[in-house]
CSV table of C-alpha atoms and ligand atoms in Angstrom, one decimal:
chain,number,residue,atom,x,y,z
A,161,MET,CA,134.7,117.7,112.0
A,162,LYS,CA,133.3,119.2,115.0
A,163,ILE,CA,134.9,117.8,118.5
A,164,PRO,CA,132.9,114.8,120.4
A,165,VAL,CA,132.0,115.8,124.0
A,166,ALA,CA,130.2,114.6,127.3
A,167,VAL,CA,127.8,115.9,129.6
A,168,LEU,CA,128.2,114.6,133.1
A,169,GLY,CA,125.3,115.7,135.2
A,170,ALA,CA,123.2,116.3,131.8
A,171,THR,CA,119.7,115.9,133.5
A,172,GLY,CA,120.6,118.8,136.1
A,173,SER,CA,119.7,122.6,136.1
A,174,VAL,CA,123.5,123.1,134.7
A,175,GLY,CA,123.4,119.9,132.3
A,176,GLN,CA,120.3,120.8,130.6
A,177,ARG,CA,122.0,124.2,129.9
A,178,PHE,CA,124.6,122.6,128.4
A,179,VAL,CA,122.5,120.5,126.2
A,180,GLY,CA,120.8,123.3,125.1
A,181,LEU,CA,123.8,125.6,124.3
A,182,LEU,CA,125.8,122.7,123.0
A,183,ALA,CA,123.2,121.5,120.6
A,184,ALA,CA,124.1,124.8,118.4
A,185,HIS,CA,127.6,125.1,119.2
A,186,PRO,CA,129.7,125.4,116.3
A,187,TRP,CA,132.7,123.7,117.7
A,188,PHE,CA,131.5,120.8,119.6
A,189,GLU,CA,129.1,118.1,119.3
A,190,ILE,CA,127.1,116.0,122.3
A,191,ARG,CA,128.3,112.4,122.0
A,192,ARG,CA,127.8,111.3,125.8
A,193,LEU,CA,125.2,112.1,128.2
A,194,VAL,CA,126.2,110.9,131.7
A,195,ALA,CA,123.6,111.0,135.1
A,196,SER,CA,123.3,109.0,138.1
A,197,GLU,CA,122.3,105.5,138.2
A,198,ARG,CA,118.7,106.3,138.5
A,199,SER,CA,118.9,107.7,135.0
A,200,VAL,CA,121.7,105.0,133.3
A,201,GLY,CA,120.2,103.4,130.4
A,202,LYS,CA,117.2,105.7,129.6
A,203,PRO,CA,116.8,108.0,126.6
A,204,TYR,CA,117.6,111.4,127.8
A,205,ALA,CA,114.1,112.7,126.9
A,206,GLU,CA,112.7,110.2,129.0
A,207,ALA,CA,115.2,110.7,132.1
A,208,VAL,CA,115.4,114.5,132.1
A,209,ASP,CA,112.3,116.7,133.6
A,210,TRP,CA,113.0,119.7,130.8
A,211,MET,CA,112.9,122.8,132.6
A,212,GLN,CA,114.4,125.1,129.7
A,213,SER,CA,112.2,127.7,127.7
A,214,THR,CA,113.2,126.2,124.5
A,215,PRO,CA,112.4,122.7,123.3
A,216,LEU,CA,114.8,119.9,124.0
A,217,PRO,CA,117.1,119.7,121.4
A,218,PRO,CA,116.0,116.4,118.9
A,219,SER,CA,119.5,115.3,118.4
A,220,VAL,CA,120.1,114.6,121.9
A,221,ALA,CA,116.4,112.9,122.5
A,222,GLU,CA,117.8,109.4,122.1
A,223,ILE,CA,121.0,109.3,123.8
A,224,LYS,CA,121.0,107.0,126.3
A,225,LEU,CA,122.0,107.7,129.7
A,226,ALA,CA,125.5,106.3,131.0
A,227,ARG,CA,127.3,106.0,134.1
A,228,ALA,CA,130.3,109.0,135.2
A,229,THR,CA,133.3,106.5,134.2
A,230,PRO,CA,135.6,107.2,131.5
A,231,GLU,CA,135.4,104.1,130.1
A,232,GLU,CA,131.8,105.1,129.0
A,233,ALA,CA,132.9,108.7,127.5
A,234,ASP,CA,133.8,106.9,123.9
A,235,GLY,CA,136.9,108.7,123.8
A,236,CYS,CA,135.7,112.2,124.1
A,237,PRO,CA,138.6,114.4,124.4
A,238,LEU,CA,136.4,117.0,126.2
A,239,VAL,CA,134.1,116.5,129.0
A,240,PHE,CA,131.8,118.9,130.4
A,241,SER,CA,130.8,118.2,134.3
A,242,SER,CA,127.9,119.9,136.0
A,243,LEU,CA,127.8,117.2,138.6
A,244,ASP,CA,126.7,117.2,142.4
A,245,ALA,CA,129.7,118.5,144.3
A,246,GLY,CA,129.3,115.1,146.3
A,247,VAL,CA,130.4,112.9,143.3
A,248,ALA,CA,132.0,115.7,141.2
A,249,GLY,CA,136.0,115.3,142.4
A,250,ALA,CA,136.5,112.1,142.3
A,251,ALA,CA,134.9,111.5,138.5
A,252,GLU,CA,136.7,114.3,137.1
A,253,SER,CA,139.5,113.0,138.2
A,254,ALA,CA,139.2,109.8,136.7
A,255,PHE,CA,138.3,111.5,133.2
A,256,ALA,CA,141.5,113.3,133.4
A,257,ARG,CA,143.7,110.5,134.3
A,258,ALA,CA,142.2,108.9,131.2
A,259,GLY,CA,143.4,111.9,129.3
A,260,ALA,CA,140.3,114.0,128.7
A,261,VAL,CA,140.5,118.1,129.1
A,262,VAL,CA,137.5,118.3,131.9
A,263,VAL,CA,135.8,121.9,132.6
A,264,SER,CA,134.1,121.6,135.7
A,265,ASN,CA,131.4,123.7,137.3
A,266,ALA,CA,131.5,122.0,140.8
A,267,LYS,CA,133.4,123.4,143.6
A,268,SER,CA,135.4,120.0,144.3
A,269,HIS,CA,138.9,120.7,142.4
A,270,ARG,CA,138.5,124.9,142.2
A,271,MET,CA,141.0,126.1,144.9
A,272,SER,CA,143.7,122.9,144.4
A,273,ARG,CA,146.7,124.4,143.6
A,274,ASN,CA,147.5,123.5,140.1
A,275,VAL,CA,144.0,123.9,138.6
A,276,PRO,CA,143.3,127.2,137.2
A,277,LEU,CA,140.0,128.5,138.1
A,278,LEU,CA,139.1,130.5,134.6
A,279,VAL,CA,137.1,133.5,133.7
A,280,PRO,CA,138.3,134.2,130.2
A,281,GLU,CA,137.8,137.7,129.8
A,282,VAL,CA,139.6,138.1,133.6
A,283,ASN,CA,142.6,135.6,133.9
A,284,ALA,CA,143.3,133.6,130.7
A,285,ASP,CA,146.5,133.7,131.5
A,286,HIS,CA,146.1,131.3,134.5
A,287,LEU,CA,145.1,128.4,132.1
A,288,GLU,CA,149.1,127.6,131.7
A,289,LEU,CA,148.7,126.7,135.1
A,290,ALA,CA,147.1,123.5,134.1
A,291,GLU,CA,150.5,122.3,132.5
A,292,ARG,CA,152.0,121.4,135.9
A,293,GLN,CA,148.8,118.9,136.8
A,294,ASP,CA,150.3,115.5,136.8
A,295,HIS,CA,148.1,113.3,134.5
A,296,PRO,CA,147.9,112.8,130.9
A,297,GLY,CA,144.5,114.8,130.7
A,298,MET,CA,143.5,118.5,132.6
A,299,ILE,CA,141.1,119.9,135.2
A,300,LEU,CA,140.3,123.2,134.2
A,301,THR,CA,137.5,124.8,136.8
A,302,ASN,CA,134.4,127.6,136.3
A,303,PRO,CA,134.2,129.7,139.2
A,304,ASN,CA,131.0,129.8,141.5
A,305,CYS,CA,128.0,131.6,139.8
A,306,SER,CA,128.0,134.7,141.6
A,307,THR,CA,131.8,134.8,142.0
A,308,ILE,CA,131.7,135.3,138.0
A,309,GLY,CA,129.9,138.0,137.9
A,310,LEU,CA,131.0,139.9,140.5
A,311,VAL,CA,134.9,139.2,139.4
A,312,LEU,CA,133.6,140.5,135.9
A,313,ALA,CA,132.5,143.7,137.2
A,314,LEU,CA,135.5,144.2,139.4
A,315,LYS,CA,138.3,143.4,136.7
A,316,PRO,CA,138.0,147.0,135.2
A,317,LEU,CA,138.1,148.8,138.2
A,318,VAL,CA,141.2,146.4,139.4
A,319,ASP,CA,143.3,147.5,136.3
A,320,ALA,CA,142.7,151.2,136.1
A,321,PHE,CA,142.2,151.9,140.1
A,322,GLY,CA,143.3,149.1,141.9
A,323,VAL,CA,140.9,147.8,144.5
A,324,GLU,CA,141.4,147.1,148.1
A,325,ALA,CA,137.8,146.2,149.4
A,326,VAL,CA,134.8,144.5,148.3
A,327,SER,CA,131.4,144.5,150.3
A,328,VAL,CA,128.7,142.4,148.2
A,329,VAL,CA,124.9,141.3,149.1
A,330,THR,CA,123.6,139.0,146.5
A,331,MET,CA,120.1,138.0,145.6
A,332,GLN,CA,120.3,134.7,144.0
A,333,ALA,CA,118.1,133.0,141.7
A,334,LEU,CA,116.6,129.7,142.6
A,335,SER,CA,117.8,127.8,139.5
A,336,GLY,CA,121.0,128.3,141.6
A,337,ALA,CA,119.7,125.8,143.8
A,338,GLY,CA,119.6,122.9,141.1
A,339,LEU,CA,116.7,120.6,140.4
A,340,PRO,CA,114.2,119.7,141.6
A,341,GLY,CA,114.8,123.1,143.4
A,342,VAL,CA,113.7,125.3,146.6
A,343,PRO,CA,110.1,124.0,147.5
A,344,GLY,CA,107.4,126.8,146.6
A,345,MET,CA,106.5,127.0,150.4
A,346,ARG,CA,110.0,128.3,151.1
A,347,ALA,CA,110.5,130.4,147.9
A,348,VAL,CA,107.4,132.1,147.1
A,349,ASP,CA,106.9,135.5,149.3
A,350,ASN,CA,110.2,134.9,150.9
A,351,VAL,CA,113.9,135.8,151.3
A,352,VAL,CA,116.1,133.3,152.5
A,353,PRO,CA,119.4,134.6,153.9
A,354,PHE,CA,121.8,131.6,153.6
A,355,ILE,CA,123.3,129.8,150.9
A,356,ALA,CA,125.5,126.9,152.0
A,357,GLY,CA,129.3,127.3,151.5
A,358,GLU,CA,128.4,130.5,148.8
A,359,GLU,CA,129.9,133.4,151.0
A,360,GLU,CA,133.2,131.3,151.9
A,361,LYS,CA,133.5,130.9,147.9
A,362,ILE,CA,132.8,134.2,146.7
A,363,GLU,CA,135.3,135.3,149.0
A,364,SER,CA,138.4,132.9,148.9
A,365,GLU,CA,137.6,132.4,144.7
A,366,SER,CA,137.3,136.1,144.0
A,367,SER,CA,141.2,136.5,145.3
A,368,LYS,CA,142.2,134.0,143.3
A,369,ILE,CA,140.4,134.7,140.0
A,370,LEU,CA,142.2,138.1,140.5
A,371,GLY,CA,145.1,137.1,141.5
A,372,ARG,CA,149.1,137.0,139.6
A,373,PHE,CA,150.2,133.7,137.9
A,374,ARG,CA,153.7,133.3,139.0
A,375,ARG,CA,154.9,130.6,136.5
A,376,ASP,CA,154.1,127.5,139.2
A,377,ARG,CA,151.4,129.0,141.5
A,378,ILE,CA,148.7,131.7,141.7
A,379,GLU,CA,149.4,134.7,144.3
A,380,PRO,CA,146.0,135.8,145.6
A,381,ALA,CA,144.8,139.1,144.9
A,382,ASP,CA,145.2,141.5,148.3
A,383,VAL,CA,141.6,142.3,148.1
A,384,SER,CA,139.0,141.8,151.5
A,385,VAL,CA,135.7,140.9,150.0
A,386,SER,CA,133.0,140.2,152.5
A,387,ALA,CA,129.9,138.3,151.1
A,388,HIS,CA,125.8,138.2,152.3
A,389,CYS,CA,124.1,135.8,150.3
A,390,ASN,CA,120.3,135.6,149.6
A,391,ARG,CA,117.9,133.2,147.5
A,392,VAL,CA,115.2,135.3,146.4
A,393,ALA,CA,112.0,134.5,144.0
A,394,VAL,CA,113.8,134.6,140.7
A,395,ILE,CA,113.9,131.9,138.2
A,396,ASP,CA,117.3,133.0,136.5
A,397,GLY,CA,119.8,135.6,137.4
A,398,HIS,CA,122.0,136.8,140.3
A,399,THR,CA,121.9,140.3,141.1
A,400,GLN,CA,124.6,141.6,143.5
A,401,CYS,CA,124.8,145.3,145.6
A,402,VAL,CA,128.5,145.9,145.7
A,403,SER,CA,130.2,148.8,147.4
A,404,VAL,CA,134.0,149.0,146.8
A,405,LYS,CA,137.0,150.7,148.0
A,406,MET,CA,139.9,151.5,145.1
A,407,ARG,CA,143.6,151.4,145.8
A,408,ARG,CA,143.6,155.1,144.0
A,409,PRO,CA,141.1,158.0,143.4
A,410,ALA,CA,138.8,157.4,140.5
A,411,ARG,CA,136.2,159.6,139.1
A,412,ALA,CA,132.7,158.3,138.7
A,413,GLU,CA,132.8,159.0,135.1
A,414,ASP,CA,136.4,156.9,134.5
A,415,VAL,CA,134.7,154.3,136.6
A,416,ARG,CA,131.9,154.0,134.1
A,417,LYS,CA,134.5,154.5,131.1
A,418,ALA,CA,136.6,151.8,132.2
A,419,TRP,CA,133.8,149.1,132.3
A,420,ILE,CA,132.2,150.6,128.9
A,421,GLU,CA,135.9,150.1,127.2
A,422,PHE,CA,136.7,147.1,128.9
A,423,THR,CA,137.4,144.0,126.6
A,424,GLY,CA,139.0,140.6,127.1
A,425,GLU,CA,141.1,138.0,125.5
A,426,PRO,CA,138.0,136.0,124.5
A,427,GLN,CA,136.7,138.8,122.4
A,428,GLU,CA,140.1,139.6,120.9
A,429,LEU,CA,140.0,135.8,119.8
A,430,GLY,CA,136.9,135.9,118.4
A,431,LEU,CA,135.6,132.8,120.6
A,432,PRO,CA,132.0,131.6,119.7
A,433,SER,CA,130.9,132.1,123.0
A,434,ALA,CA,132.2,135.7,123.9
A,435,PRO,CA,129.8,138.0,124.4
A,436,VAL,CA,130.5,141.5,122.8
A,437,PRO,CA,130.9,143.8,124.8
A,438,PRO,CA,131.2,141.7,127.8
A,439,ILE,CA,129.9,144.2,130.2
A,440,HIS,CA,126.7,146.5,129.4
A,441,TRP,CA,126.9,149.6,131.4
A,442,LEU,CA,122.9,150.8,132.0
A,443,PRO,CA,122.3,154.4,133.0
A,444,GLU,CA,118.7,153.7,133.9
A,445,ALA,CA,118.0,154.9,137.5
A,446,ASP,CA,116.5,151.1,138.4
A,447,ALA,CA,118.9,149.0,136.0
A,448,PRO,CA,119.7,146.4,136.0
A,449,GLN,CA,116.7,144.0,136.7
A,450,PRO,CA,117.3,139.9,136.0
A,451,ARG,CA,113.7,139.5,134.4
A,452,LEU,CA,114.9,142.3,131.7
A,453,HIS,CA,118.4,141.9,131.4
A,454,ARG,CA,119.9,138.6,132.5
A,455,ASN,CA,119.9,137.6,128.8
A,456,LEU,CA,122.2,140.4,127.3
A,457,GLY,CA,124.9,139.1,125.1
A,458,ALA,CA,122.9,135.5,124.9
A,459,GLY,CA,123.2,135.4,128.7
A,460,MET,CA,126.9,135.8,128.6
A,461,ALA,CA,126.9,139.5,129.2
A,462,ILE,CA,126.8,140.9,132.5
A,463,SER,CA,125.3,144.5,133.1
A,464,VAL,CA,126.2,146.9,135.6
A,465,GLY,CA,123.9,150.2,137.0
A,466,ARG,CA,123.3,152.4,140.0
A,467,LEU,CA,126.7,153.7,139.9
A,468,ARG,CA,127.1,156.3,143.2
A,469,SER,CA,129.4,157.3,145.8
A,470,CYS,CA,129.5,155.0,149.1
A,471,PRO,CA,129.6,156.9,152.4
A,472,LEU,CA,131.4,153.8,153.9
A,473,LEU,CA,133.8,152.7,150.9
A,474,ASP,CA,134.2,154.8,147.7
A,475,TYR,CA,131.5,153.4,145.2
A,476,ARG,CA,128.7,151.4,144.8
A,477,PHE,CA,126.9,149.9,142.3
A,478,VAL,CA,124.4,146.8,141.1
A,479,THR,CA,125.7,143.9,138.9
A,480,LEU,CA,123.4,141.0,137.4
A,481,SER,CA,124.7,137.9,135.4
A,482,HIS,CA,122.8,134.9,134.4
A,483,ASN,CA,123.9,132.4,136.8
A,484,THR,CA,123.2,128.9,134.7
A,485,VAL,CA,124.4,130.6,131.2
A,486,ARG,CA,127.5,132.8,132.1
A,487,GLY,CA,127.9,131.6,136.0
A,488,ALA,CA,127.3,127.9,134.8
A,489,ALA,CA,127.3,126.2,131.4
A,490,GLY,CA,128.1,129.2,129.0
A,491,GLY,CA,130.9,130.1,130.9
A,492,ALA,CA,132.5,126.8,130.9
A,493,LEU,CA,132.0,126.5,127.3
A,494,LEU,CA,133.9,130.1,126.8
A,495,VAL,CA,137.1,128.4,128.9
A,496,ALA,CA,137.0,125.2,126.7
A,497,GLU,CA,136.8,127.3,123.8
A,498,LEU,CA,139.6,129.3,125.1
A,499,ALA,CA,141.6,125.9,126.1
A,500,VAL,CA,141.1,124.6,122.6
A,501,GLU,CA,142.3,127.9,120.9
A,502,LYS,CA,145.2,127.7,123.0
A,503,GLY,CA,146.1,124.0,122.0
A,504,CYS,CA,145.5,122.3,125.3
A,505,LEU,CA,143.1,119.5,123.1
A,506,THR,CA,145.8,118.7,120.9
A,507,GLU,CA,148.7,118.8,123.5
A,508,ARG,CA,147.0,116.8,125.9
A,509,SER,CA,144.5,114.7,125.1
A,510,ALA,CA,144.6,111.4,123.1
A,511,GLY,CA,142.1,111.1,120.4
A,512,THR,CA,141.6,115.2,119.6
A,513,ARG,CA,140.0,116.2,116.5
A,514,SER,CA,140.5,119.3,114.8
A,515,ARG,CA,137.5,121.8,115.2
A,516,GLY,CA,135.5,122.7,112.1
B,188,NAP,P1,121.4,119.2,140.0
B,188,NAP,O1,120.1,120.2,139.4
B,188,NAP,O2,121.1,118.7,141.1
B,188,NAP,O3,121.9,118.3,138.8
B,188,NAP,C1,123.0,117.6,139.6
B,188,NAP,C2,123.5,116.7,138.2
B,188,NAP,O4,124.2,115.2,138.9
B,188,NAP,C3,122.1,115.8,137.7
B,188,NAP,O5,122.5,115.4,136.2
B,188,NAP,C4,122.3,114.2,138.7
B,188,NAP,O6,121.9,113.3,137.7
B,188,NAP,C5,124.0,114.0,138.6
B,188,NAP,N1,124.3,113.5,139.5
B,188,NAP,C6,123.9,113.4,141.0
B,188,NAP,N2,124.4,112.2,141.9
B,188,NAP,C7,125.1,112.0,140.4
B,188,NAP,C8,126.2,110.3,140.5
B,188,NAP,N3,126.3,109.9,141.8
B,188,NAP,N4,126.7,110.0,139.6
B,188,NAP,C9,126.2,110.5,138.3
B,188,NAP,N5,125.5,111.9,138.4
B,188,NAP,C10,125.1,112.1,139.4
B,188,NAP,O7,122.8,120.1,140.1
B,188,NAP,P2,123.3,121.6,139.5
B,188,NAP,O8,122.0,123.0,139.9
B,188,NAP,O9,122.7,121.2,138.1
B,188,NAP,O10,124.2,121.5,139.4
B,188,NAP,C11,125.4,120.8,139.3
B,188,NAP,C12,126.8,121.4,139.7
B,188,NAP,O11,127.1,123.0,139.3
B,188,NAP,C13,127.0,121.5,141.0
B,188,NAP,O12,128.5,121.4,141.4
B,188,NAP,C14,126.5,123.0,141.5
B,188,NAP,O13,127.5,123.5,142.7
B,188,NAP,C15,127.5,123.7,140.6
B,188,NAP,N6,126.8,124.9,140.0
B,188,NAP,C16,125.7,125.4,139.8
B,188,NAP,C17,125.3,126.4,139.6
B,188,NAP,C18,123.8,126.6,139.1
B,188,NAP,O14,123.4,127.8,138.7
B,188,NAP,N7,122.8,125.9,139.3
B,188,NAP,C19,126.1,127.7,138.9
B,188,NAP,C20,127.4,127.4,139.0
B,188,NAP,C21,127.9,125.9,139.6
B,188,NAP,P3,120.3,112.6,138.1
B,188,NAP,O15,119.4,113.6,137.5
B,188,NAP,O16,120.1,111.1,137.3
B,188,NAP,O17,120.0,112.4,139.6
């Protein structure tokens, strides 16, 4: 029997990805879909402005949209949240108080002391922090979409050589701005060199994720991160130009080897959404590119390329990740799969079903 799940914010950019990915998920099954008052009571197919390139799954078309209150979650032990950040904090806390394991894409709880900020290949051990939360359920968070791609590219370098400083310039896709999205007159023939709060999130979240779990807290990693964020006219896929200063000398061939050989706990556990390999090294002179490489590993793998020495720091490279799959809905599914595998649902939630 599959685990029944609810999706909060199901009509949005990330919510639609959740619906598409969950329709084919081997462990989870959509029971409830939640959106704002404007949509409550309408069948999903009527309320949603479906923007995905795959058809709306027939199994969810007639589900009536519910309010973001735990009473309407119909006993779902697992809740995925892609709510607007303005409402996510309070709603997610209410679901956790009611006993659900909530996996959130919103920024609201990410930096809270007892809330793990998880990229399962990078810091699966931080999951244990959630045991210190004082409600019957649990809040687990998925980082900012650019941060996920960045820390995945950095983790093999942190492990092999140590990383002291990072400078990153992002070129972020339009789908990262939510629906209805950036107006055409601002997006086409343009680069917008500002995304509210994004640079601060990349800088603070990276050191939490790369930090050490010290039984009762995360000790942030001692790495300085400087970010410039830009919105560009790409539908999906965030590209990042990165320069890094290592703590120990590194040969270029060893940097490439660290990426190529990298693997993590989700791959060892064989979790359904774990990409194998998690990182694709691309040797072409002009790779990675969003249109060509964002769907590697079904959108769950990142790609890296253009490794060369840096006259300011030690090395520079380009990395690309799918922002609504790896950077949002797919990343949250992987977090949930890790939580199920580690027994979080059995321990914390009333009404948990075993996975089939
Ligand atoms: P979005 O397209 O604007 O979708 C927001 C969703 O929240 C919609 O389903 C909306 O429902 C619902 N909502 C808004 N106000 C509500 C309320 N008062 N009560 C209940 N539901 C409400 O945004 P998005 O891009 O999917 O982002 C969702 C969250 O994920 C945000 O916190 C964002 O920061 C985060 N995130 C986004 C990305 C990305 O690449 N897009 C990546 C990582 C994280 P209606 O349709 O009924 O208004």
